[in-house]
Amino acid sequence: MSAPEKSKQNKPETADAPKKSITGKIFNIQHFCVDDGPGIRTTVFLKGCPLRCAWCHNPEGLSSETQLMFYAEKCVSCGKCAVLCPNKAHTVTEDGRHLLDRTKCTACGICAENCFYGALEIAGREITAEEAVEEVMKDEPFYTDGGGVTLSGGEPLFQADFTAEILRLCKQKGLHTCVETSGFAKREQFEKVLRYTDMLLFDIKETDGELHKKFTGVGLEQIMDNLRLADSCDRVKTVLRLPSVPGYNLRPEHFEAVAELAGGLKNVIEIHIEPYHPLGVEKYGNLGLDPPCKDKNFADKAELEKIREHMQLLTDVPIKIN
Ligand code: SF4
Ligand code: SF4
């Protein structure tokens, strides 16, 4: 080891030494959310997810890269973007068609800032944990009924250090903290986040390992290990969330297995059946992607109610349809 490194290593840490800000990438901060945990909440959506669930309704959270979204129905073909783009990614043809060559786009955001019709939007921005918390604290007066902050995505565990830092700062300010997660992360990453989490909104997408891999691209083992780890920590309460998607996981055996799973855990306080909705299908197109699940129908609530009733016979944990 060289001399300068040695002296740096031996330098005593002081309590008031400025802590370096942790930066991460988000694609939205949504205010006044009522479905992302108890009370009224502010939800921070983080970029990047290691899963590829066929039914994902937040496809702008999948990639960790900043992306340009294009809403064709809002475009009036004014041509401003074609003039301003430094990479000539936009073209407006003589017959008024707007064309976007995404291979040329570096997501600089110039076109989105200058499109007066809202046809272009950038998904993804760098932000420090402090800046995220400052935004969350604007809603503090509304958190009195058990509300607080929820981190969602994407997958918050994908940026575990950033997620943990936002949660730590929120806990310092006395906020209730929720993390909406697939549970897929290395144990060390999960532990970092768990330390500052009051409640997990933990997705159980499939209980059959092979089907889980087929539908999401990853196995179940790590997810179940992390679920058990969370459950061993009595301070953390867990809501199991079941995305319920026709043509994928609406199998009676799956729901029965979730009931059995919940019965073996001590800190699961509720099970939520989350009916499939097709609102993400359009968003894939806005990103220039092909949706893996093209079903544009909403899930049949009557069918899900029957599933709920059957499940409720198998477990004491309250089950509701969201
Ligand atoms: S600036 Fe907006 S409205 Fe004008 S052509 Fe570009 S995308 Fe369409
Ligand atoms: S985000 Fe930048 S590079 Fe991409 S199309 Fe718009 S102006 Fe061009």
Short mmCIF file of N, CA and C in Angstrom, two decimals, residues 23-107:
data_model
loop_
_atom_site.label_atom_id
_atom_site.label_comp_id
_atom_site.label_asym_id
_atom_site.label_seq_id
_atom_site.Cartn_x
_atom_site.Cartn_y
_atom_site.Cartn_z
N THR A 23 -26.45 9.06 -4.84
CA THR A 23 -27.29 9.42 -5.99
C THR A 23 -27.89 8.16 -6.60
N GLY A 24 -29.12 8.28 -7.07
CA GLY A 24 -29.76 7.16 -7.77
C GLY A 24 -30.60 7.68 -8.90
N LYS A 25 -31.29 6.76 -9.57
CA LYS A 25 -32.11 7.18 -10.71
C LYS A 25 -33.57 6.80 -10.46
N ILE A 26 -34.44 7.80 -10.62
CA ILE A 26 -35.88 7.58 -10.43
C ILE A 26 -36.61 7.93 -11.73
N PHE A 27 -37.86 7.48 -11.86
CA PHE A 27 -38.62 7.96 -13.01
C PHE A 27 -39.90 8.69 -12.60
N ASN A 28 -40.21 8.72 -11.31
CA ASN A 28 -41.39 9.47 -10.89
C ASN A 28 -41.40 9.59 -9.37
N ILE A 29 -42.00 10.67 -8.90
CA ILE A 29 -42.39 10.77 -7.48
C ILE A 29 -43.87 11.11 -7.51
N GLN A 30 -44.68 10.21 -6.98
CA GLN A 30 -46.13 10.39 -7.07
C GLN A 30 -46.68 10.75 -5.69
N HIS A 31 -47.49 11.79 -5.65
CA HIS A 31 -48.03 12.28 -4.38
C HIS A 31 -49.43 11.74 -4.13
N PHE A 32 -49.84 11.71 -2.88
CA PHE A 32 -51.20 11.35 -2.46
C PHE A 32 -51.62 9.95 -2.96
N CYS A 33 -50.75 8.98 -2.79
CA CYS A 33 -51.07 7.60 -3.18
C CYS A 33 -51.81 6.93 -2.02
N VAL A 34 -52.84 6.16 -2.34
CA VAL A 34 -53.60 5.49 -1.28
C VAL A 34 -53.55 3.97 -1.40
N ASP A 35 -52.87 3.45 -2.42
CA ASP A 35 -52.79 1.99 -2.59
C ASP A 35 -51.38 1.44 -2.37
N ASP A 36 -50.50 2.27 -1.85
CA ASP A 36 -49.10 1.83 -1.72
C ASP A 36 -48.67 1.70 -0.26
N GLY A 37 -49.61 1.25 0.59
CA GLY A 37 -49.30 1.12 2.02
C GLY A 37 -50.34 1.87 2.82
N PRO A 38 -50.17 1.93 4.17
CA PRO A 38 -51.19 2.57 5.00
C PRO A 38 -51.26 4.09 4.79
N GLY A 39 -52.46 4.65 4.95
CA GLY A 39 -52.65 6.10 4.91
C GLY A 39 -52.33 6.70 3.55
N ILE A 40 -52.08 8.02 3.59
CA ILE A 40 -51.69 8.73 2.37
C ILE A 40 -50.18 8.68 2.26
N ARG A 41 -49.68 8.38 1.05
CA ARG A 41 -48.25 8.17 0.90
C ARG A 41 -47.69 8.90 -0.31
N THR A 42 -46.40 9.13 -0.25
CA THR A 42 -45.68 9.63 -1.41
C THR A 42 -44.81 8.48 -1.91
N THR A 43 -44.97 8.15 -3.19
CA THR A 43 -44.26 6.98 -3.72
C THR A 43 -43.16 7.43 -4.68
N VAL A 44 -41.97 6.93 -4.39
CA VAL A 44 -40.81 7.21 -5.24
C VAL A 44 -40.57 5.98 -6.11
N PHE A 45 -40.60 6.17 -7.43
CA PHE A 45 -40.42 5.06 -8.37
C PHE A 45 -38.98 5.05 -8.87
N LEU A 46 -38.28 3.95 -8.59
CA LEU A 46 -36.87 3.85 -8.96
C LEU A 46 -36.71 3.10 -10.28
N LYS A 47 -35.69 3.48 -11.03
CA LYS A 47 -35.38 2.85 -12.32
C LYS A 47 -34.62 1.55 -12.12
N GLY A 48 -34.91 0.60 -12.99
CA GLY A 48 -34.12 -0.63 -13.03
C GLY A 48 -34.78 -1.79 -12.31
N CYS A 49 -34.87 -2.92 -13.01
CA CYS A 49 -35.45 -4.12 -12.40
C CYS A 49 -34.82 -5.36 -13.04
N PRO A 50 -34.42 -6.35 -12.24
CA PRO A 50 -33.81 -7.56 -12.81
C PRO A 50 -34.85 -8.56 -13.31
N LEU A 51 -36.12 -8.33 -13.02
CA LEU A 51 -37.17 -9.24 -13.48
C LEU A 51 -37.77 -8.72 -14.79
N ARG A 52 -38.39 -9.60 -15.51
CA ARG A 52 -39.10 -9.21 -16.74
C ARG A 52 -40.48 -9.86 -16.72
N CYS A 53 -41.33 -9.43 -15.79
CA CYS A 53 -42.66 -10.01 -15.66
C CYS A 53 -43.46 -9.67 -16.92
N ALA A 54 -44.08 -10.67 -17.48
CA ALA A 54 -44.78 -10.50 -18.76
C ALA A 54 -45.85 -9.42 -18.65
N TRP A 55 -46.43 -9.24 -17.48
CA TRP A 55 -47.58 -8.34 -17.30
C TRP A 55 -47.19 -6.99 -16.71
N CYS A 56 -45.90 -6.68 -16.62
CA CYS A 56 -45.44 -5.45 -15.95
C CYS A 56 -46.19 -4.22 -16.48
N HIS A 57 -46.74 -3.40 -15.56
CA HIS A 57 -47.46 -2.21 -16.02
C HIS A 57 -46.64 -0.93 -15.82
N ASN A 58 -45.39 -1.08 -15.40
CA ASN A 58 -44.50 0.07 -15.32
C ASN A 58 -43.24 -0.20 -16.15
N PRO A 59 -43.38 -0.40 -17.47
CA PRO A 59 -42.20 -0.78 -18.26
C PRO A 59 -41.11 0.28 -18.29
N GLU A 60 -41.47 1.53 -17.96
CA GLU A 60 -40.44 2.58 -17.90
C GLU A 60 -39.52 2.39 -16.69
N GLY A 61 -39.90 1.45 -15.80
CA GLY A 61 -39.04 1.15 -14.65
C GLY A 61 -38.10 -0.02 -14.91
N LEU A 62 -38.24 -0.71 -16.03
CA LEU A 62 -37.45 -1.91 -16.25
C LEU A 62 -35.97 -1.59 -16.47
N SER A 63 -35.70 -0.72 -17.42
CA SER A 63 -34.30 -0.41 -17.74
C SER A 63 -33.74 0.59 -16.75
N SER A 64 -32.45 0.45 -16.45
CA SER A 64 -31.81 1.45 -15.58
C SER A 64 -31.37 2.67 -16.40
N GLU A 65 -31.50 2.57 -17.73
CA GLU A 65 -31.12 3.69 -18.60
C GLU A 65 -32.25 4.74 -18.65
N THR A 66 -31.87 5.99 -18.84
CA THR A 66 -32.86 7.03 -19.11
C THR A 66 -33.43 6.79 -20.51
N GLN A 67 -34.75 6.95 -20.66
CA GLN A 67 -35.40 6.64 -21.94
C GLN A 67 -36.32 7.77 -22.39
N LEU A 68 -36.50 7.85 -23.70
CA LEU A 68 -37.44 8.82 -24.26
C LEU A 68 -38.76 8.12 -24.54
N MET A 69 -39.85 8.72 -24.04
CA MET A 69 -41.19 8.19 -24.32
C MET A 69 -41.87 9.10 -25.34
N PHE A 70 -42.55 8.49 -26.31
CA PHE A 70 -43.21 9.25 -27.37
C PHE A 70 -44.69 8.89 -27.39
N TYR A 71 -45.55 9.92 -27.27
CA TYR A 71 -47.00 9.73 -27.28
C TYR A 71 -47.54 10.22 -28.62
N ALA A 72 -47.68 9.29 -29.56
CA ALA A 72 -48.03 9.63 -30.94
C ALA A 72 -49.35 10.40 -31.02
N GLU A 73 -50.29 10.06 -30.13
CA GLU A 73 -51.62 10.69 -30.21
C GLU A 73 -51.56 12.18 -29.86
N LYS A 74 -50.49 12.62 -29.20
CA LYS A 74 -50.39 14.04 -28.83
C LYS A 74 -49.58 14.84 -29.86
N CYS A 75 -48.88 14.15 -30.72
CA CYS A 75 -47.97 14.82 -31.66
C CYS A 75 -48.75 15.49 -32.79
N VAL A 76 -48.43 16.78 -33.05
CA VAL A 76 -49.10 17.52 -34.13
C VAL A 76 -48.15 17.70 -35.32
N SER A 77 -47.01 17.01 -35.28
CA SER A 77 -46.02 17.06 -36.37
C SER A 77 -45.52 18.48 -36.65
N CYS A 78 -45.31 19.25 -35.59
CA CYS A 78 -44.86 20.63 -35.77
C CYS A 78 -43.40 20.68 -36.25
N GLY A 79 -42.64 19.62 -35.97
CA GLY A 79 -41.27 19.54 -36.47
C GLY A 79 -40.21 20.16 -35.58
N LYS A 80 -40.61 20.71 -34.44
CA LYS A 80 -39.64 21.37 -33.57
C LYS A 80 -38.55 20.40 -33.08
N CYS A 81 -38.98 19.20 -32.74
CA CYS A 81 -38.02 18.20 -32.24
C CYS A 81 -36.99 17.86 -33.32
N ALA A 82 -37.46 17.80 -34.58
CA ALA A 82 -36.55 17.45 -35.68
C ALA A 82 -35.48 18.53 -35.85
N VAL A 83 -35.87 19.78 -35.60
CA VAL A 83 -34.91 20.88 -35.72
C VAL A 83 -33.91 20.86 -34.56
N LEU A 84 -34.40 20.57 -33.35
CA LEU A 84 -33.56 20.71 -32.15
C LEU A 84 -32.69 19.49 -31.82
N CYS A 85 -33.10 18.33 -32.24
CA CYS A 85 -32.33 17.13 -31.83
C CYS A 85 -30.91 17.16 -32.41
N PRO A 86 -29.90 17.11 -31.54
CA PRO A 86 -28.52 17.16 -32.05
C PRO A 86 -28.13 15.90 -32.83
N ASN A 87 -28.89 14.85 -32.66
CA ASN A 87 -28.54 13.57 -33.31
C ASN A 87 -29.47 13.21 -34.47
N LYS A 88 -30.35 14.15 -34.81
CA LYS A 88 -31.27 13.92 -35.95
C LYS A 88 -32.09 12.63 -35.77
N ALA A 89 -32.55 12.42 -34.53
CA ALA A 89 -33.35 11.21 -34.26
C ALA A 89 -34.80 11.38 -34.71
N HIS A 90 -35.27 12.63 -34.79
CA HIS A 90 -36.66 12.89 -35.21
C HIS A 90 -36.70 13.32 -36.68
N THR A 91 -37.72 12.88 -37.37
CA THR A 91 -37.98 13.37 -38.73
C THR A 91 -39.48 13.59 -38.86
N VAL A 92 -39.86 14.68 -39.51
CA VAL A 92 -41.27 14.85 -39.89
C VAL A 92 -41.32 14.82 -41.41
N THR A 93 -42.03 13.85 -41.96
CA THR A 93 -42.04 13.65 -43.40
C THR A 93 -42.93 14.71 -44.08
N GLU A 94 -42.80 14.80 -45.38
CA GLU A 94 -43.58 15.81 -46.12
C GLU A 94 -45.08 15.60 -45.96
N ASP A 95 -45.46 14.35 -45.80
CA ASP A 95 -46.90 14.11 -45.61
C ASP A 95 -47.29 14.14 -44.12
N GLY A 96 -46.40 14.71 -43.28
CA GLY A 96 -46.77 15.01 -41.90
C GLY A 96 -46.63 13.88 -40.90
N ARG A 97 -45.91 12.83 -41.28
CA ARG A 97 -45.70 11.74 -40.30
C ARG A 97 -44.45 12.02 -39.48
N HIS A 98 -44.58 11.77 -38.16
CA HIS A 98 -43.42 11.92 -37.27
C HIS A 98 -42.72 10.57 -37.13
N LEU A 99 -41.42 10.54 -37.39
CA LEU A 99 -40.65 9.30 -37.27
C LEU A 99 -39.57 9.51 -36.22
N LEU A 100 -39.35 8.48 -35.41
CA LEU A 100 -38.31 8.56 -34.37
C LEU A 100 -37.35 7.39 -34.54
N ASP A 101 -36.08 7.70 -34.74
CA ASP A 101 -35.06 6.65 -34.84
C ASP A 101 -34.37 6.54 -33.48
N ARG A 102 -34.82 5.57 -32.69
CA ARG A 102 -34.32 5.45 -31.32
C ARG A 102 -32.85 5.08 -31.26
N THR A 103 -32.33 4.48 -32.32
CA THR A 103 -30.91 4.10 -32.31
C THR A 103 -30.02 5.35 -32.25
N LYS A 104 -30.56 6.50 -32.65
CA LYS A 104 -29.75 7.74 -32.62
C LYS A 104 -29.95 8.53 -31.32
N CYS A 105 -30.95 8.18 -30.55
CA CYS A 105 -31.31 8.97 -29.37
C CYS A 105 -30.38 8.67 -28.19
N THR A 106 -29.85 9.73 -27.57
CA THR A 106 -29.02 9.57 -26.37
C THR A 106 -29.77 10.02 -25.12
N ALA A 107 -31.07 10.24 -25.26
CA ALA A 107 -31.93 10.64 -24.14
C ALA A 107 -31.46 11.92 -23.46
#
